[in-house]
Amino acid sequence: MAAKRDRTHYLYIAVIGAVLLGIAVGFAAPGVAVELKPLGTGFVNLIKMMISPIIFCTIVLGVGSVRKAAKVGAVGGLALGYFMVMSTVALAIGLVVGNILEPGHGLQLTEAVRGAGEAQAEGGSESTADFLLGIIPTTFVSAFTGETVLPTLLVALLSGFALQGMGSTGEPILRGIGHVQRLVFRILAMIMWAAPVGAFGAMAAVVGETGIDALKSLAIIMIGFYVTCALFVFVVLGTILKIFTGINIFTLLKYLGREFLLIVSTSSSESALPRLIAKMEHLGVSKPVTGITVPTGYSFNLDGTAIYLTMASLFVAEAMGNPLSLGEQISLLVFMIIASKGAAGVTGAGLATLAGGLQSHRPELVDGVGLIVGIDRFMSEARALTNFAGNAVATVLVGTWTKEIDKERASQVLAGQIPFDERTLVDDHAPAEVELPGQAGESEGGKEKAIV
């Protein structure tokens, strides 16, 4: 076992080396580096290929093993309520910091930049009706082939409730889905060995495309955004996590260290979504809480994106010489947080949402979006890291509030006493997790042992 764990340890050392090599190639040979972008895109696509089946299996197993449907509804309602509160807090923090920094002074808007802003706005706007209708897949199977996770979430919930209603006749199906879950997690573990190649291509391309000049001229907004995200994670989320669960934010983030490295390498929090589900279950959070909170959070708990939208809006308005009044700031940002739902963790989605929101609310500011197109990839990393941290904390909090977390196991996992199995990403030592749907509703303690 030790040798196999060491092997995955070397894999992530290779990822770090690949990132550094990609940066070096990006600066030394920008033209060549840009051509390496398909390597990073291909790796992220491989990961995204596994997201829908993993979400489906996790939610069906979780919901199908709980006898009371009201428990699932309580988890979802509590999660959505928490998401809305934290999004508002994130918006407020970005608003305060953006007004203090005023980072848009002195930048010039060229015709090329104006065109870049208009291009981003074309695909960035979506009405609330379009978003809600988009949750419903065209067919049962098409839920697994789309770009967003919400159709998969809907189909999985319906399937889970159906199996729940079937009682003992649904147990063979649950066992079969449990075996499918092990298969898809094993495939994901195999895909992870391509991480160094993907990290090299992605990092080389972004450095080659951006160059040092853009970083220098827009350093204030970049540094301010990174600092704001760090304050939100370590101060706001860290305080809430400590008060309600007793868990130290640094301990939790250390446990998720490899996932953060993967996000930095790809600039997309979606690349770490399947591993977050596996690690939250390993930590001791029940399948229903993990299966509902994590995928839903990827569309509704975008703390990093909320901070980005506030700061970027103020930045663009300042740069355009048309600063927003306090009333305009509040109305625009309320509009944007609604528009951002469904942006998920896709690279560049925050920029498109910003452009689409400005196009709908303050169209005269859209041209200024082009000012930050060059550095958006670097800001995308901070967005993705913050979104991921926010969803990890949310899952632990919801598990605690609904008493769906094994606190003793969580302490042991975070202390390193129960290592995460990097080969399978699931706890094969506990096959009873999907074979005991009847026992799951007998008692609070019995349920935790059956599904953790």
Coordinates of C-alpha atoms in Angstrom, one line a residue:
M1 CA 0.0 0.0 0.0
A2 CA 2.8 2.4 0.9
A3 CA 4.5 2.0 -2.4
K4 CA 1.3 2.6 -4.3
R5 CA 0.6 5.8 -2.4
D6 CA 4.2 6.9 -3.0
R7 CA 3.5 6.4 -6.7
T8 CA 0.6 8.9 -6.8
H9 CA 2.8 11.2 -4.6
Y10 CA 5.3 11.3 -7.5
L11 CA 2.5 12.0 -9.9
Y12 CA 1.7 15.3 -8.3
I13 CA 5.4 16.2 -8.0
A14 CA 5.4 15.7 -11.8
V15 CA 2.4 18.0 -12.1
I16 CA 4.3 20.8 -10.2
G17 CA 7.3 20.2 -12.5
A18 CA 5.1 20.4 -15.5
V19 CA 3.6 23.7 -14.4
L20 CA 7.0 25.2 -13.9
L21 CA 8.2 23.9 -17.3
G22 CA 5.1 25.3 -18.9
I23 CA 5.7 28.7 -17.5
A24 CA 9.3 28.6 -18.7
V25 CA 8.3 27.5 -22.2
G26 CA 5.6 30.2 -22.3
F27 CA 8.1 33.0 -21.6
A28 CA 10.9 31.5 -23.8
A29 CA 8.8 30.6 -26.9
P30 CA 5.4 32.1 -26.8
G31 CA 4.5 31.1 -30.3
V32 CA 5.2 27.4 -29.6
A33 CA 3.6 27.6 -26.2
V34 CA 0.2 28.7 -27.6
E35 CA 0.2 25.7 -29.9
L36 CA 0.3 23.4 -26.8
K37 CA -3.1 24.6 -25.6
P38 CA -4.9 21.4 -26.9
L39 CA -2.9 19.3 -24.4
G40 CA -4.5 21.2 -21.5
T41 CA -7.9 21.3 -23.1
G42 CA -7.8 17.6 -23.8
F43 CA -7.0 16.7 -20.2
V44 CA -9.8 18.9 -18.8
N45 CA -12.2 17.3 -21.3
L46 CA -11.2 13.8 -20.1
I47 CA -12.1 14.9 -16.5
K48 CA -15.4 16.5 -17.6
M49 CA -16.2 13.2 -19.4
M50 CA -16.5 11.5 -16.0
I51 CA -18.4 14.2 -14.1
S52 CA -21.9 13.2 -15.2
P53 CA -21.7 9.5 -14.5
I54 CA -20.0 10.2 -11.1
I55 CA -22.7 12.7 -10.1
F56 CA -25.4 10.3 -11.2
C57 CA -24.1 7.3 -9.3
T58 CA -23.4 9.3 -6.1
I59 CA -26.8 10.9 -6.0
V60 CA -28.8 7.8 -6.9
L61 CA -26.9 5.8 -4.2
G62 CA -27.4 8.5 -1.7
V63 CA -31.0 9.3 -2.3
G64 CA -32.0 5.7 -2.9
S65 CA -30.6 4.6 0.4
V66 CA -32.6 7.1 2.5
R67 CA -36.1 6.1 3.4
K68 CA -37.5 9.6 4.1
A69 CA -37.6 11.8 1.0
A70 CA -38.1 14.9 3.3
K71 CA -34.4 14.4 4.4
V72 CA -33.2 15.0 0.9
G73 CA -35.4 18.1 0.5
A74 CA -34.1 19.5 3.8
V75 CA -30.5 19.0 2.6
G76 CA -31.2 20.8 -0.7
G77 CA -33.1 23.6 0.9
L78 CA -30.5 24.2 3.6
A79 CA -27.7 24.1 0.9
L80 CA -29.5 26.6 -1.4
G81 CA -30.2 29.0 1.6
Y82 CA -26.5 28.9 2.6
F83 CA -25.4 29.5 -1.0
M84 CA -27.5 32.7 -1.3
V85 CA -26.2 34.1 2.0
M86 CA -22.5 33.4 1.1
S87 CA -22.9 34.8 -2.4
T88 CA -24.2 38.0 -0.9
V89 CA -21.3 38.2 1.5
A90 CA -18.8 37.6 -1.3
L91 CA -20.5 40.4 -3.4
A92 CA -20.2 42.8 -0.5
I93 CA -16.6 42.0 0.1
G94 CA -15.7 42.6 -3.6
L95 CA -17.7 45.8 -3.5
V96 CA -15.8 47.2 -0.5
V97 CA -12.4 46.2 -1.9
G98 CA -13.2 47.5 -5.4
N99 CA -14.2 50.9 -4.1
I100 CA -11.0 51.1 -1.9
L101 CA -8.6 50.1 -4.7
E102 CA -10.2 52.0 -7.6
P103 CA -7.9 50.0 -10.0
G104 CA -9.2 51.3 -13.3
H105 CA -7.5 54.7 -13.4
G106 CA -5.1 55.5 -16.3
L107 CA -5.9 52.6 -18.7
Q108 CA -6.5 53.4 -22.3
L109 CA -9.3 51.7 -24.4
T110 CA -8.1 50.8 -27.9
E111 CA -10.2 49.6 -30.8
A112 CA -8.8 46.0 -30.4
V113 CA -9.8 46.0 -26.8
R114 CA -13.2 47.3 -27.6
G115 CA -13.8 44.5 -30.0
A116 CA -12.6 41.9 -27.5
G117 CA -15.3 43.1 -25.0
E118 CA -18.0 42.9 -27.6
A119 CA -17.0 39.4 -28.5
Q120 CA -17.3 38.2 -24.9
A121 CA -20.7 39.7 -24.6
E122 CA -22.2 37.8 -27.5
G123 CA -22.5 34.5 -25.6
G124 CA -22.6 35.8 -22.0
S125 CA -26.2 36.7 -21.5
E126 CA -28.9 34.2 -20.6
S127 CA -32.4 34.8 -19.3
T128 CA -33.7 33.2 -16.1
A129 CA -36.3 31.3 -18.2
D130 CA -33.6 29.9 -20.5
F131 CA -31.5 28.9 -17.4
L132 CA -34.5 27.1 -15.8
L133 CA -35.5 25.3 -19.0
G134 CA -31.9 24.3 -19.5
I135 CA -32.0 22.2 -16.4
I136 CA -34.5 19.9 -18.1
P137 CA -32.7 17.6 -20.6
T138 CA -34.1 16.9 -24.0
T139 CA -34.0 13.1 -23.3
F140 CA -33.0 11.0 -20.3
V141 CA -29.7 10.1 -21.9
S142 CA -28.9 13.7 -23.1
A143 CA -28.5 14.7 -19.4
F144 CA -25.1 12.9 -19.5
T145 CA -23.9 14.6 -22.7
G146 CA -24.5 18.3 -22.0
E147 CA -22.1 20.9 -20.8
T148 CA -23.7 21.6 -17.4
V149 CA -24.2 19.4 -14.4
L150 CA -27.8 20.5 -13.4
P151 CA -29.6 18.2 -15.9
T152 CA -27.6 15.3 -14.6
L153 CA -28.6 16.3 -11.0
L154 CA -32.3 16.4 -12.0
V155 CA -32.2 13.0 -13.6
A156 CA -30.3 11.5 -10.7
L157 CA -32.7 12.9 -8.1
L158 CA -35.7 11.5 -10.0
S159 CA -34.0 8.1 -10.3
G160 CA -33.0 8.1 -6.6
F161 CA -36.6 8.9 -5.5
A162 CA -37.9 6.2 -7.8
L163 CA -35.6 3.6 -6.3
Q164 CA -36.5 4.9 -2.9
G165 CA -40.1 4.2 -3.6
M166 CA -39.4 0.7 -5.0
G167 CA -38.2 -0.5 -1.6
S168 CA -36.5 -3.9 -1.5
T169 CA -37.0 -4.5 -5.2
G170 CA -34.7 -1.5 -5.9
E171 CA -31.8 -3.0 -3.9
P172 CA -30.3 -5.0 -6.8
I173 CA -30.3 -1.8 -9.0
L174 CA -28.6 0.1 -6.2
R175 CA -25.9 -2.6 -5.9
G176 CA -25.4 -2.5 -9.7
I177 CA -25.0 1.3 -9.6
G178 CA -22.6 0.9 -6.8
H179 CA -20.4 -1.3 -9.0
V180 CA -20.7 1.3 -11.8
Q181 CA -19.6 4.0 -9.4
R182 CA -16.4 2.0 -8.6
L183 CA -15.8 1.6 -12.3
V184 CA -16.0 5.3 -13.1
F185 CA -13.9 6.3 -10.2
R186 CA -11.2 3.7 -11.3
I187 CA -11.3 5.2 -14.8
L188 CA -10.9 8.7 -13.3
A189 CA -7.8 7.5 -11.3
M190 CA -6.3 6.3 -14.6
I191 CA -7.0 9.6 -16.3
M192 CA -5.2 11.4 -13.5
W193 CA -1.9 10.0 -14.8
A194 CA -2.2 12.3 -17.8
A195 CA -2.3 15.4 -15.4
P196 CA 1.4 16.4 -15.9
V197 CA 0.8 16.6 -19.7
G198 CA -2.4 18.6 -19.3
A199 CA -0.8 20.9 -16.8
F200 CA 2.2 21.6 -19.0
G201 CA 0.0 22.4 -22.1
A202 CA -2.4 24.6 -20.2
M203 CA 0.2 26.6 -18.3
A204 CA 2.5 27.1 -21.4
A205 CA -0.5 28.3 -23.5
V206 CA -1.7 30.8 -20.9
V207 CA 1.7 32.3 -20.3
G208 CA 2.4 32.4 -24.0
E209 CA -0.9 34.1 -24.8
T210 CA -0.6 36.7 -22.0
G211 CA 3.0 37.7 -21.8
I212 CA 4.6 39.8 -19.1
D213 CA 3.4 43.2 -20.3
A214 CA -0.3 42.5 -19.6
L215 CA 0.6 41.3 -16.2
K216 CA 2.5 44.4 -15.3
S217 CA -0.2 46.9 -16.5
L218 CA -3.0 45.1 -14.8
A219 CA -1.2 44.0 -11.7
I220 CA -3.3 46.1 -9.3
I221 CA -6.6 44.4 -10.2
M222 CA -5.0 41.0 -10.2
I223 CA -3.2 41.3 -6.9
G224 CA -6.3 43.0 -5.3
F225 CA -8.5 40.1 -6.5
Y226 CA -6.2 37.4 -5.2
V227 CA -5.9 39.1 -1.8
T228 CA -9.7 39.5 -1.6
C229 CA -10.3 35.9 -2.4
A230 CA -7.7 34.8 0.2
L231 CA -9.4 37.0 2.9
F232 CA -12.8 35.5 2.0
V233 CA -11.5 31.9 2.2
F234 CA -9.3 32.1 5.3
V235 CA -11.2 34.8 7.3
V236 CA -14.9 34.5 6.4
L237 CA -15.1 30.8 5.5
G238 CA -12.5 29.8 8.1
T239 CA -14.4 31.5 10.9
I240 CA -17.8 30.0 9.9
L241 CA -16.2 26.5 9.6
K242 CA -14.5 26.7 13.0
I243 CA -17.6 28.0 14.8
F244 CA -20.0 25.4 13.4
T245 CA -17.8 22.3 13.0
G246 CA -14.7 22.9 15.0
I247 CA -12.6 22.1 11.9
N248 CA -9.6 24.3 11.1
I249 CA -9.8 25.7 7.6
F250 CA -6.1 25.1 7.0
T251 CA -6.5 21.4 7.9
L252 CA -9.3 21.0 5.5
L253 CA -7.5 22.8 2.7
K254 CA -4.4 20.7 3.3
Y255 CA -6.5 17.5 2.9
L256 CA -7.7 18.9 -0.5
G257 CA -4.2 20.0 -1.5
R258 CA -3.9 17.8 -4.6
E259 CA -7.2 19.1 -5.8
F260 CA -6.0 22.7 -5.5
L261 CA -2.9 21.8 -7.5
L262 CA -5.1 20.3 -10.2
I263 CA -7.2 23.5 -10.3
V264 CA -4.1 25.7 -10.6
S265 CA -2.9 23.5 -13.4
T266 CA -6.1 23.7 -15.4
S267 CA -7.7 27.0 -14.2
S268 CA -11.0 25.1 -13.9
S269 CA -12.7 24.0 -10.6
E270 CA -14.6 21.4 -12.7
S271 CA -11.5 19.4 -13.1
A272 CA -11.5 18.7 -9.4
L273 CA -15.3 18.1 -9.0
P274 CA -15.2 14.3 -9.1
R275 CA -12.4 14.1 -6.6
L276 CA -14.2 16.5 -4.3
I277 CA -17.2 14.2 -4.2
A278 CA -14.9 11.2 -3.5
K279 CA -12.9 13.0 -0.8
M280 CA -16.0 14.4 1.0
E281 CA -17.5 10.9 1.2
H282 CA -14.1 9.6 2.5
L283 CA -14.1 12.4 5.1
G284 CA -17.4 11.1 6.5
V285 CA -20.1 13.2 4.9
S286 CA -23.0 11.1 3.8
K287 CA -23.8 10.3 0.2
P288 CA -27.0 12.3 0.0
V289 CA -25.3 15.5 1.4
T290 CA -22.3 15.1 -0.8
G291 CA -24.3 14.2 -3.9
I292 CA -26.6 17.1 -3.6
T293 CA -24.4 19.9 -2.1
V294 CA -21.3 19.5 -4.4
P295 CA -23.0 19.5 -7.8
T296 CA -25.6 22.2 -6.8
G297 CA -22.8 24.3 -5.3
Y298 CA -20.9 24.2 -8.7
S299 CA -23.8 26.2 -10.2
F300 CA -25.2 28.2 -7.2
N301 CA -22.2 28.6 -4.8
L302 CA -19.8 30.6 -6.9
D303 CA -18.2 32.8 -4.3
G304 CA -15.0 33.5 -6.3
T305 CA -17.1 34.4 -9.3
A306 CA -19.2 36.8 -7.2
I307 CA -16.1 38.6 -5.9
Y308 CA -14.8 38.8 -9.5
L309 CA -18.1 40.2 -10.9
T310 CA -18.1 43.0 -8.3
M311 CA -14.4 44.0 -8.6
A312 CA -14.3 43.7 -12.4
S313 CA -17.5 45.8 -12.8
L314 CA -16.0 48.6 -10.7
F315 CA -12.7 48.2 -12.6
V316 CA -14.4 48.5 -16.0
A317 CA -16.5 51.5 -15.0
E318 CA -13.4 53.3 -13.6
A319 CA -11.4 52.6 -16.7
M320 CA -14.2 53.8 -19.0
G321 CA -14.4 57.1 -17.0
N322 CA -17.9 56.3 -16.0
P323 CA -17.8 55.2 -12.3
L324 CA -20.9 53.7 -10.8
S325 CA -22.8 55.4 -8.0
L326 CA -23.6 53.3 -4.9
G327 CA -27.2 52.7 -6.1
E328 CA -26.0 51.6 -9.6
Q329 CA -23.4 49.3 -8.0
I330 CA -26.0 47.5 -5.9
S331 CA -28.6 47.2 -8.7
L332 CA -26.0 46.0 -11.2
L333 CA -24.4 43.4 -8.8
V334 CA -27.8 42.0 -7.7
F335 CA -28.6 41.6 -11.4
M336 CA -25.2 39.9 -12.0
I337 CA -25.4 37.4 -9.2
I338 CA -28.7 36.2 -10.6
A339 CA -27.2 36.1 -14.1
S340 CA -24.1 34.1 -12.9
K341 CA -26.2 31.1 -11.7
G342 CA -25.3 28.2 -14.0
A343 CA -21.8 29.6 -14.9
A344 CA -20.4 26.5 -13.2
G345 CA -16.6 26.0 -13.1
V346 CA -15.8 26.3 -16.8
T347 CA -12.7 28.3 -17.6
G348 CA -13.6 31.7 -18.9
A349 CA -17.3 31.5 -17.8
G350 CA -16.8 34.4 -15.4
L351 CA -15.7 36.8 -18.1
A352 CA -18.6 35.8 -20.4
T353 CA -21.0 36.4 -17.4
L354 CA -19.5 39.8 -16.7
A355 CA -19.8 40.8 -20.4
G356 CA -23.3 39.5 -20.7
G357 CA -24.4 41.2 -17.4
L358 CA -23.0 44.5 -18.5
Q359 CA -24.6 44.1 -21.9
S360 CA -28.0 43.7 -20.4
H361 CA -27.7 46.3 -17.6
R362 CA -25.1 48.9 -18.6
P363 CA -24.3 48.3 -22.4
E364 CA -22.1 51.4 -22.6
L365 CA -19.6 49.6 -20.3
V366 CA -19.3 46.4 -22.4
D367 CA -16.3 47.7 -24.4
G368 CA -14.3 48.0 -21.3
V369 CA -14.4 44.2 -20.7
G370 CA -11.7 43.9 -23.2
L371 CA -9.3 45.5 -20.8
I372 CA -9.1 42.4 -18.7
V373 CA -9.4 39.7 -21.4
G374 CA -5.6 39.3 -21.4
I375 CA -5.3 38.5 -17.7
D376 CA -8.7 36.7 -17.2
R377 CA -7.0 33.3 -17.3
F378 CA -4.9 34.2 -14.2
M379 CA -8.0 35.6 -12.5
S380 CA -9.9 32.5 -13.5
E381 CA -7.5 30.5 -11.3
A382 CA -8.4 32.5 -8.2
R383 CA -12.1 32.3 -9.0
A384 CA -11.8 28.5 -9.4
L385 CA -9.8 28.0 -6.2
T386 CA -12.3 30.2 -4.2
N387 CA -15.3 28.4 -5.7
F388 CA -13.8 25.0 -4.9
A389 CA -12.9 26.0 -1.3
G390 CA -16.4 27.4 -0.8
N391 CA -18.1 24.2 -2.0
A392 CA -15.8 22.0 0.2
V393 CA -16.7 24.2 3.3
A394 CA -20.4 24.2 2.3
T395 CA -20.5 20.4 2.1
V396 CA -19.0 20.0 5.6
L397 CA -21.3 22.6 7.0
V398 CA -24.5 21.1 5.5
G399 CA -23.4 17.7 6.7
T400 CA -22.9 19.1 10.2
W401 CA -26.2 20.9 10.3
T402 CA -28.2 17.9 9.1
K403 CA -26.2 15.5 11.3
E404 CA -25.1 13.6 8.2
I405 CA -21.3 13.6 9.0
D406 CA -19.3 11.1 11.0
K407 CA -17.3 13.5 13.1
E408 CA -15.0 10.9 14.6
R409 CA -14.1 9.7 11.1
A410 CA -13.6 13.3 9.9
S411 CA -11.1 13.9 12.7
Q412 CA -9.2 10.7 11.8
V413 CA -9.1 11.5 8.1
L414 CA -7.9 15.1 8.6
A415 CA -5.3 13.8 11.0
G416 CA -4.0 11.5 8.3
Q417 CA -5.0 8.3 10.2
I418 CA -7.3 7.1 7.4
P419 CA -5.5 7.8 4.1
F420 CA -7.5 8.5 0.9
D421 CA -7.2 5.7 -1.7
E422 CA -5.7 7.3 -4.8
R423 CA -6.0 4.1 -6.8
T424 CA -9.8 3.7 -6.6
L425 CA -11.0 7.0 -5.1
V426 CA -13.6 5.0 -3.2
D427 CA -13.5 3.0 0.1
D428 CA -13.5 -0.5 -1.1
H429 CA -13.0 -1.7 2.5
A430 CA -16.7 -0.8 3.1
P431 CA -18.8 -2.6 0.4
A432 CA -21.9 -2.4 2.6
E433 CA -22.3 1.2 1.7
V434 CA -24.6 0.4 -1.2
E435 CA -26.0 -2.9 0.0
L436 CA -27.9 -1.7 3.1
P437 CA -30.6 0.7 1.8
G438 CA -33.1 -0.7 4.3
Q439 CA -30.8 -0.1 7.3
A440 CA -30.1 3.5 6.3
G441 CA -33.4 4.7 7.7
E442 CA -33.2 2.8 11.0
S443 CA -31.2 5.2 13.1
E444 CA -29.0 8.2 12.7
G445 CA -25.9 6.4 13.7
G446 CA -26.8 3.3 11.7
K447 CA -27.4 5.4 8.6
E448 CA -24.0 7.1 8.9
K449 CA -22.2 3.8 9.1
A450 CA -24.1 2.4 6.1
I451 CA -23.5 5.2 3.7
V452 CA -20.2 6.8 4.7

